[in-house]
């Protein structure tokens, strides 16, 4: 059996990004009827849709601002973007979306904050959401998740005919290792809110580690 050839559903692969994996994520809507006992007596299905995701590796630095939530690429609306970095690990980018009809018109989009993801195998302070200080404190990993919700208008067959996105947000989670006496200090950048405070985890076979999560809203862009 030959190796798989991942499908680039979002047409992002190029010199900087190389696709490593993809998942079609197909779903189908199901309508069911029950009798007086609650047992199923009828069943019908409609609107089979793909909800694909693609994971990319970096071969060069990459400007994340080039990916916009809510944008229509081929037959998919981009609804998610995840970025992962870690000490000694290569950065990855995952993009996810939802299938829409060919005639579906792109509505609002969300601006991804300008940030250049380095190809370096190191943990990075993503989107400059915070600054870290403290002697002997090091960023072990940092991840970011951008998301929005796609609302759908349905036709007489309960199938998508139009829609738009809402609730665009970005969340950054960092893990920090403390190797000296000083505890880390994490200072949020402007427009960022700490939604999960700096929390200590201890073990008798590892140095102390801390996690923190910050959240910010994404700026909506009106359709042209």
PDB file of C-alpha atoms in Angstrom:
ATOM      1  CA  UNK A   1       0.000   0.000   0.000  1.00  0.00           C
ATOM      2  CA  UNK A   2       1.351   3.425  -0.923  1.00  0.00           C
ATOM      3  CA  UNK A   3       1.631   6.389   1.374  1.00  0.00           C
ATOM      4  CA  UNK A   4      -1.234   8.851   1.429  1.00  0.00           C
ATOM      5  CA  UNK A   5      -1.207  12.145  -0.444  1.00  0.00           C
ATOM      6  CA  UNK A   6      -2.921  14.763   1.771  1.00  0.00           C
ATOM      7  CA  UNK A   7      -5.527  16.956   0.094  1.00  0.00           C
ATOM      8  CA  UNK A   8      -4.851  20.676   0.428  1.00  0.00           C
ATOM      9  CA  UNK A   9      -8.470  21.762   0.877  1.00  0.00           C
ATOM     10  CA  UNK A  10      -7.474  25.396   1.483  1.00  0.00           C
ATOM     11  CA  UNK A  11      -4.796  25.771  -1.225  1.00  0.00           C
ATOM     12  CA  UNK A  12      -2.227  27.108   1.246  1.00  0.00           C
ATOM     13  CA  UNK A  13       0.722  24.812   0.536  1.00  0.00           C
ATOM     14  CA  UNK A  14       3.687  26.487  -1.118  1.00  0.00           C
ATOM     15  CA  UNK A  15       7.335  27.302  -0.549  1.00  0.00           C
ATOM     16  CA  UNK A  16       6.745  28.305   3.098  1.00  0.00           C
ATOM     17  CA  UNK A  17       4.012  25.854   4.139  1.00  0.00           C
ATOM     18  CA  UNK A  18       4.111  22.136   3.385  1.00  0.00           C
ATOM     19  CA  UNK A  19       1.003  20.044   3.971  1.00  0.00           C
ATOM     20  CA  UNK A  20       1.552  17.066   6.266  1.00  0.00           C
ATOM     21  CA  UNK A  21      -1.969  15.722   6.796  1.00  0.00           C
ATOM     22  CA  UNK A  22      -5.630  16.346   6.046  1.00  0.00           C
ATOM     23  CA  UNK A  23      -9.009  15.117   7.258  1.00  0.00           C
ATOM     24  CA  UNK A  24     -12.192  15.449   5.208  1.00  0.00           C
ATOM     25  CA  UNK A  25     -14.425  15.438   8.300  1.00  0.00           C
ATOM     26  CA  UNK A  26     -17.590  14.494   6.388  1.00  0.00           C
ATOM     27  CA  UNK A  27     -20.920  14.757   8.225  1.00  0.00           C
ATOM     28  CA  UNK A  28     -24.568  14.245   7.288  1.00  0.00           C
ATOM     29  CA  UNK A  29     -27.738  15.586   8.876  1.00  0.00           C
ATOM     30  CA  UNK A  30     -30.195  13.003  10.181  1.00  0.00           C
ATOM     31  CA  UNK A  31     -33.936  13.397  10.848  1.00  0.00           C
ATOM     32  CA  UNK A  32     -35.624  10.656  12.889  1.00  0.00           C
ATOM     33  CA  UNK A  33     -39.202   9.956  14.053  1.00  0.00           C
ATOM     34  CA  UNK A  34     -40.171   7.906  17.104  1.00  0.00           C
ATOM     35  CA  UNK A  35     -43.326   6.128  18.231  1.00  0.00           C
ATOM     36  CA  UNK A  36     -45.114   6.397  21.601  1.00  0.00           C
ATOM     37  CA  UNK A  37     -42.394   4.250  23.202  1.00  0.00           C
ATOM     38  CA  UNK A  38     -39.600   6.366  21.844  1.00  0.00           C
ATOM     39  CA  UNK A  39     -38.479   3.693  19.377  1.00  0.00           C
ATOM     40  CA  UNK A  40     -37.324   4.836  15.938  1.00  0.00           C
ATOM     41  CA  UNK A  41     -39.890   4.314  13.194  1.00  0.00           C
ATOM     42  CA  UNK A  42     -38.521   6.471  10.354  1.00  0.00           C
ATOM     43  CA  UNK A  43     -35.238   8.020   9.337  1.00  0.00           C
ATOM     44  CA  UNK A  44     -34.032  10.360   6.592  1.00  0.00           C
ATOM     45  CA  UNK A  45     -30.717  12.039   5.825  1.00  0.00           C
ATOM     46  CA  UNK A  46     -29.894  15.304   4.079  1.00  0.00           C
ATOM     47  CA  UNK A  47     -27.079  17.767   3.294  1.00  0.00           C
ATOM     48  CA  UNK A  48     -23.890  15.746   3.501  1.00  0.00           C
ATOM     49  CA  UNK A  49     -21.040  18.203   4.128  1.00  0.00           C
ATOM     50  CA  UNK A  50     -17.286  18.121   4.534  1.00  0.00           C
ATOM     51  CA  UNK A  51     -15.660  19.890   7.483  1.00  0.00           C
ATOM     52  CA  UNK A  52     -12.017  19.545   6.495  1.00  0.00           C
ATOM     53  CA  UNK A  53      -8.841  20.327   8.359  1.00  0.00           C
ATOM     54  CA  UNK A  54      -5.261  20.497   7.107  1.00  0.00           C
ATOM     55  CA  UNK A  55      -2.013  20.522   9.068  1.00  0.00           C
ATOM     56  CA  UNK A  56       1.030  22.274   7.626  1.00  0.00           C
ATOM     57  CA  UNK A  57       4.709  22.407   8.610  1.00  0.00           C
ATOM     58  CA  UNK A  58       6.946  25.419   8.057  1.00  0.00           C
ATOM     59  CA  UNK A  59       9.916  25.376   5.721  1.00  0.00           C
ATOM     60  CA  UNK A  60      10.394  29.133   6.082  1.00  0.00           C
ATOM     61  CA  UNK A  61       9.040  32.009   8.161  1.00  0.00           C
ATOM     62  CA  UNK A  62       5.337  32.566   7.509  1.00  0.00           C
ATOM     63  CA  UNK A  63       3.072  35.615   7.857  1.00  0.00           C
ATOM     64  CA  UNK A  64      -0.055  34.350   9.635  1.00  0.00           C
ATOM     65  CA  UNK A  65      -1.994  37.493   8.696  1.00  0.00           C
ATOM     66  CA  UNK A  66      -2.449  36.026   5.214  1.00  0.00           C
ATOM     67  CA  UNK A  67      -5.117  33.608   6.572  1.00  0.00           C
ATOM     68  CA  UNK A  68      -8.506  35.183   7.353  1.00  0.00           C
ATOM     69  CA  UNK A  69     -11.361  33.502   9.185  1.00  0.00           C
ATOM     70  CA  UNK A  70     -14.615  33.723   7.267  1.00  0.00           C
ATOM     71  CA  UNK A  71     -12.876  33.734   3.903  1.00  0.00           C
ATOM     72  CA  UNK A  72     -14.173  31.372   1.232  1.00  0.00           C
ATOM     73  CA  UNK A  73     -11.537  29.128  -0.304  1.00  0.00           C
ATOM     74  CA  UNK A  74     -12.887  26.847  -2.999  1.00  0.00           C
ATOM     75  CA  UNK A  75     -16.104  25.442  -1.445  1.00  0.00           C
ATOM     76  CA  UNK A  76     -15.084  25.981   2.183  1.00  0.00           C
ATOM     77  CA  UNK A  77     -15.436  28.796   4.708  1.00  0.00           C
ATOM     78  CA  UNK A  78     -12.387  29.032   6.987  1.00  0.00           C
ATOM     79  CA  UNK A  79     -13.616  28.821  10.593  1.00  0.00           C
ATOM     80  CA  UNK A  80     -10.489  27.844  12.535  1.00  0.00           C
ATOM     81  CA  UNK A  81      -6.741  28.425  12.672  1.00  0.00           C
ATOM     82  CA  UNK A  82      -4.443  26.761  15.203  1.00  0.00           C
ATOM     83  CA  UNK A  83      -0.729  27.396  15.666  1.00  0.00           C
ATOM     84  CA  UNK A  84       1.573  25.306  17.851  1.00  0.00           C
ATOM     85  CA  UNK A  85       5.163  25.939  18.900  1.00  0.00           C
ATOM     86  CA  UNK A  86       7.319  24.133  21.446  1.00  0.00           C
ATOM     87  CA  UNK A  87      10.903  23.929  22.669  1.00  0.00           C
ATOM     88  CA  UNK A  88      12.787  21.706  20.248  1.00  0.00           C
ATOM     89  CA  UNK A  89       9.747  21.105  18.030  1.00  0.00           C
ATOM     90  CA  UNK A  90       8.921  22.463  14.607  1.00  0.00           C
ATOM     91  CA  UNK A  91       5.994  24.900  14.441  1.00  0.00           C
ATOM     92  CA  UNK A  92       2.754  23.697  12.861  1.00  0.00           C
ATOM     93  CA  UNK A  93      -0.294  25.431  11.435  1.00  0.00           C
ATOM     94  CA  UNK A  94      -3.723  23.786  11.247  1.00  0.00           C
ATOM     95  CA  UNK A  95      -6.576  25.291   9.235  1.00  0.00           C
ATOM     96  CA  UNK A  96     -10.178  24.063   9.441  1.00  0.00           C
ATOM     97  CA  UNK A  97     -13.394  24.997   7.695  1.00  0.00           C
ATOM     98  CA  UNK A  98     -16.900  24.032   6.648  1.00  0.00           C
ATOM     99  CA  UNK A  99     -18.269  23.177   3.215  1.00  0.00           C
ATOM    100  CA  UNK A 100     -20.789  25.549   1.623  1.00  0.00           C
ATOM    101  CA  UNK A 101     -22.575  25.541  -1.763  1.00  0.00           C
ATOM    102  CA  UNK A 102     -20.688  26.857  -4.777  1.00  0.00           C
ATOM    103  CA  UNK A 103     -23.047  29.856  -4.996  1.00  0.00           C
ATOM    104  CA  UNK A 104     -22.531  30.755  -1.307  1.00  0.00           C
ATOM    105  CA  UNK A 105     -21.386  34.392  -1.094  1.00  0.00           C
ATOM    106  CA  UNK A 106     -18.577  35.274   1.306  1.00  0.00           C
ATOM    107  CA  UNK A 107     -19.797  37.623   4.046  1.00  0.00           C
ATOM    108  CA  UNK A 108     -17.865  39.139   6.926  1.00  0.00           C
ATOM    109  CA  UNK A 109     -14.284  38.063   7.543  1.00  0.00           C
ATOM    110  CA  UNK A 110     -11.975  38.474  10.531  1.00  0.00           C
ATOM    111  CA  UNK A 111      -8.548  40.045  10.448  1.00  0.00           C
ATOM    112  CA  UNK A 112      -5.788  37.798  11.772  1.00  0.00           C
ATOM    113  CA  UNK A 113      -3.333  39.917  13.805  1.00  0.00           C
ATOM    114  CA  UNK A 114      -0.063  40.472  11.986  1.00  0.00           C
ATOM    115  CA  UNK A 115       2.520  37.994  13.226  1.00  0.00           C
ATOM    116  CA  UNK A 116       5.414  36.252  11.524  1.00  0.00           C
ATOM    117  CA  UNK A 117       5.725  32.657  12.667  1.00  0.00           C
ATOM    118  CA  UNK A 118       9.392  31.688  12.639  1.00  0.00           C
ATOM    119  CA  UNK A 119      10.475  28.348  11.240  1.00  0.00           C
ATOM    120  CA  UNK A 120      12.773  27.952  14.271  1.00  0.00           C
ATOM    121  CA  UNK A 121      12.216  24.888  16.454  1.00  0.00           C
ATOM    122  CA  UNK A 122      11.454  26.883  19.574  1.00  0.00           C
ATOM    123  CA  UNK A 123       8.542  28.103  21.664  1.00  0.00           C
ATOM    124  CA  UNK A 124       7.380  31.536  20.460  1.00  0.00           C
ATOM    125  CA  UNK A 125       5.318  34.270  22.145  1.00  0.00           C
ATOM    126  CA  UNK A 126       2.531  34.005  19.589  1.00  0.00           C
ATOM    127  CA  UNK A 127       0.812  37.154  18.336  1.00  0.00           C
ATOM    128  CA  UNK A 128       2.760  39.118  20.988  1.00  0.00           C
ATOM    129  CA  UNK A 129      -0.117  38.358  23.363  1.00  0.00           C
ATOM    130  CA  UNK A 130       2.158  38.678  26.404  1.00  0.00           C
ATOM    131  CA  UNK A 131       5.697  39.235  27.583  1.00  0.00           C
ATOM    132  CA  UNK A 132       7.524  36.850  29.897  1.00  0.00           C
ATOM    133  CA  UNK A 133      10.071  37.850  32.523  1.00  0.00           C
ATOM    134  CA  UNK A 134      11.830  36.153  35.414  1.00  0.00           C
ATOM    135  CA  UNK A 135      15.380  34.843  35.710  1.00  0.00           C
ATOM    136  CA  UNK A 136      15.502  31.121  34.963  1.00  0.00           C
ATOM    137  CA  UNK A 137      11.969  31.074  33.520  1.00  0.00           C
ATOM    138  CA  UNK A 138      11.584  29.770  29.984  1.00  0.00           C
ATOM    139  CA  UNK A 139       8.719  29.372  27.555  1.00  0.00           C
ATOM    140  CA  UNK A 140       8.291  25.635  26.975  1.00  0.00           C
ATOM    141  CA  UNK A 141       5.335  25.785  24.587  1.00  0.00           C
ATOM    142  CA  UNK A 142       2.866  28.275  23.192  1.00  0.00           C
ATOM    143  CA  UNK A 143      -0.238  27.668  21.108  1.00  0.00           C
ATOM    144  CA  UNK A 144      -2.895  29.899  19.568  1.00  0.00           C
ATOM    145  CA  UNK A 145      -6.427  29.122  18.426  1.00  0.00           C
ATOM    146  CA  UNK A 146      -8.470  31.475  16.260  1.00  0.00           C
ATOM    147  CA  UNK A 147     -12.126  30.616  15.797  1.00  0.00           C
ATOM    148  CA  UNK A 148     -15.455  31.913  14.539  1.00  0.00           C
ATOM    149  CA  UNK A 149     -18.962  30.530  14.153  1.00  0.00           C
ATOM    150  CA  UNK A 150     -20.592  29.984  10.770  1.00  0.00           C
ATOM    151  CA  UNK A 151     -24.333  30.595  10.851  1.00  0.00           C
ATOM    152  CA  UNK A 152     -26.408  29.067   8.056  1.00  0.00           C
ATOM    153  CA  UNK A 153     -29.673  30.076   6.375  1.00  0.00           C
ATOM    154  CA  UNK A 154     -31.601  27.053   5.065  1.00  0.00           C
ATOM    155  CA  UNK A 155     -33.808  26.649   2.020  1.00  0.00           C
ATOM    156  CA  UNK A 156     -37.037  24.642   1.707  1.00  0.00           C
ATOM    157  CA  UNK A 157     -35.024  21.403   1.676  1.00  0.00           C
ATOM    158  CA  UNK A 158     -33.204  22.327   4.909  1.00  0.00           C
ATOM    159  CA  UNK A 159     -29.997  22.825   2.970  1.00  0.00           C
ATOM    160  CA  UNK A 160     -27.642  25.797   3.160  1.00  0.00           C
ATOM    161  CA  UNK A 161     -28.431  28.704   0.840  1.00  0.00           C
ATOM    162  CA  UNK A 162     -26.593  31.559   2.599  1.00  0.00           C
ATOM    163  CA  UNK A 163     -24.820  32.426   5.829  1.00  0.00           C
ATOM    164  CA  UNK A 164     -22.280  34.516   7.669  1.00  0.00           C
ATOM    165  CA  UNK A 165     -19.676  34.236  10.428  1.00  0.00           C
ATOM    166  CA  UNK A 166     -19.683  35.738  13.916  1.00  0.00           C
ATOM    167  CA  UNK A 167     -17.942  35.578  17.311  1.00  0.00           C
ATOM    168  CA  UNK A 168     -14.386  35.830  16.031  1.00  0.00           C
ATOM    169  CA  UNK A 169     -11.864  35.348  18.844  1.00  0.00           C
ATOM    170  CA  UNK A 170      -8.260  34.350  19.449  1.00  0.00           C
ATOM    171  CA  UNK A 171      -6.879  32.431  22.442  1.00  0.00           C
ATOM    172  CA  UNK A 172      -3.237  31.891  23.365  1.00  0.00           C
ATOM    173  CA  UNK A 173      -2.023  29.328  25.912  1.00  0.00           C
ATOM    174  CA  UNK A 174       1.553  29.239  27.198  1.00  0.00           C
ATOM    175  CA  UNK A 175       3.486  26.773  29.355  1.00  0.00           C
ATOM    176  CA  UNK A 176       6.485  28.085  31.287  1.00  0.00           C
ATOM    177  CA  UNK A 177       9.276  26.199  33.061  1.00  0.00           C
ATOM    178  CA  UNK A 178      10.846  27.642  36.232  1.00  0.00           C
ATOM    179  CA  UNK A 179      14.450  26.483  36.722  1.00  0.00           C
ATOM    180  CA  UNK A 180      15.524  29.000  39.404  1.00  0.00           C
ATOM    181  CA  UNK A 181      14.065  30.630  42.519  1.00  0.00           C
ATOM    182  CA  UNK A 182      12.157  33.378  40.709  1.00  0.00           C
ATOM    183  CA  UNK A 183       8.567  32.776  39.674  1.00  0.00           C
ATOM    184  CA  UNK A 184       7.628  33.881  36.144  1.00  0.00           C
ATOM    185  CA  UNK A 185       5.862  37.154  35.465  1.00  0.00           C
ATOM    186  CA  UNK A 186       3.510  37.268  32.495  1.00  0.00           C
ATOM    187  CA  UNK A 187       2.328  40.681  31.326  1.00  0.00           C
ATOM    188  CA  UNK A 188      -0.598  40.718  28.861  1.00  0.00           C
ATOM    189  CA  UNK A 189      -0.321  43.002  25.864  1.00  0.00           C
ATOM    190  CA  UNK A 190      -3.045  45.602  25.286  1.00  0.00           C
ATOM    191  CA  UNK A 191      -6.402  44.186  24.146  1.00  0.00           C
ATOM    192  CA  UNK A 192      -5.588  40.823  25.742  1.00  0.00           C
ATOM    193  CA  UNK A 193      -7.375  39.446  28.817  1.00  0.00           C
ATOM    194  CA  UNK A 194      -6.141  36.659  31.070  1.00  0.00           C
ATOM    195  CA  UNK A 195      -8.959  34.080  31.041  1.00  0.00           C
ATOM    196  CA  UNK A 196      -7.077  31.327  32.892  1.00  0.00           C
ATOM    197  CA  UNK A 197      -4.585  32.717  35.431  1.00  0.00           C
ATOM    198  CA  UNK A 198      -0.988  31.632  35.809  1.00  0.00           C
ATOM    199  CA  UNK A 199      -1.299  28.207  37.437  1.00  0.00           C
ATOM    200  CA  UNK A 200       1.492  26.155  39.022  1.00  0.00           C
ATOM    201  CA  UNK A 201       1.952  22.415  38.446  1.00  0.00           C
ATOM    202  CA  UNK A 202       4.499  20.530  40.586  1.00  0.00           C
ATOM    203  CA  UNK A 203       6.022  17.066  40.448  1.00  0.00           C
ATOM    204  CA  UNK A 204       8.804  15.327  42.387  1.00  0.00           C
ATOM    205  CA  UNK A 205      10.574  14.381  39.135  1.00  0.00           C
ATOM    206  CA  UNK A 206      10.360  17.651  37.178  1.00  0.00           C
ATOM    207  CA  UNK A 207      10.885  21.374  37.520  1.00  0.00           C
ATOM    208  CA  UNK A 208       7.889  23.554  38.322  1.00  0.00           C
ATOM    209  CA  UNK A 209       5.766  24.538  35.357  1.00  0.00           C
ATOM    210  CA  UNK A 210       3.086  27.152  34.876  1.00  0.00           C
ATOM    211  CA  UNK A 211       0.279  27.589  32.351  1.00  0.00           C
ATOM    212  CA  UNK A 212      -1.666  30.693  31.409  1.00  0.00           C
ATOM    213  CA  UNK A 213      -4.350  31.464  28.823  1.00  0.00           C
ATOM    214  CA  UNK A 214      -5.170  34.838  27.291  1.00  0.00           C
ATOM    215  CA  UNK A 215      -8.004  35.850  24.970  1.00  0.00           C
ATOM    216  CA  UNK A 216      -8.750  38.684  22.572  1.00  0.00           C
ATOM    217  CA  UNK A 217     -11.425  39.552  20.012  1.00  0.00           C
ATOM    218  CA  UNK A 218     -10.819  39.596  16.273  1.00  0.00           C
ATOM    219  CA  UNK A 219     -11.684  42.634  14.161  1.00  0.00           C
ATOM    220  CA  UNK A 220     -14.584  42.035  11.760  1.00  0.00           C
ATOM    221  CA  UNK A 221     -14.284  43.234   8.161  1.00  0.00           C
ATOM    222  CA  UNK A 222     -17.443  44.088   6.209  1.00  0.00           C
ATOM    223  CA  UNK A 223     -18.004  42.295   2.899  1.00  0.00           C
ATOM    224  CA  UNK A 224     -17.163  44.308  -0.189  1.00  0.00           C
TER     225      UNK A 224
END
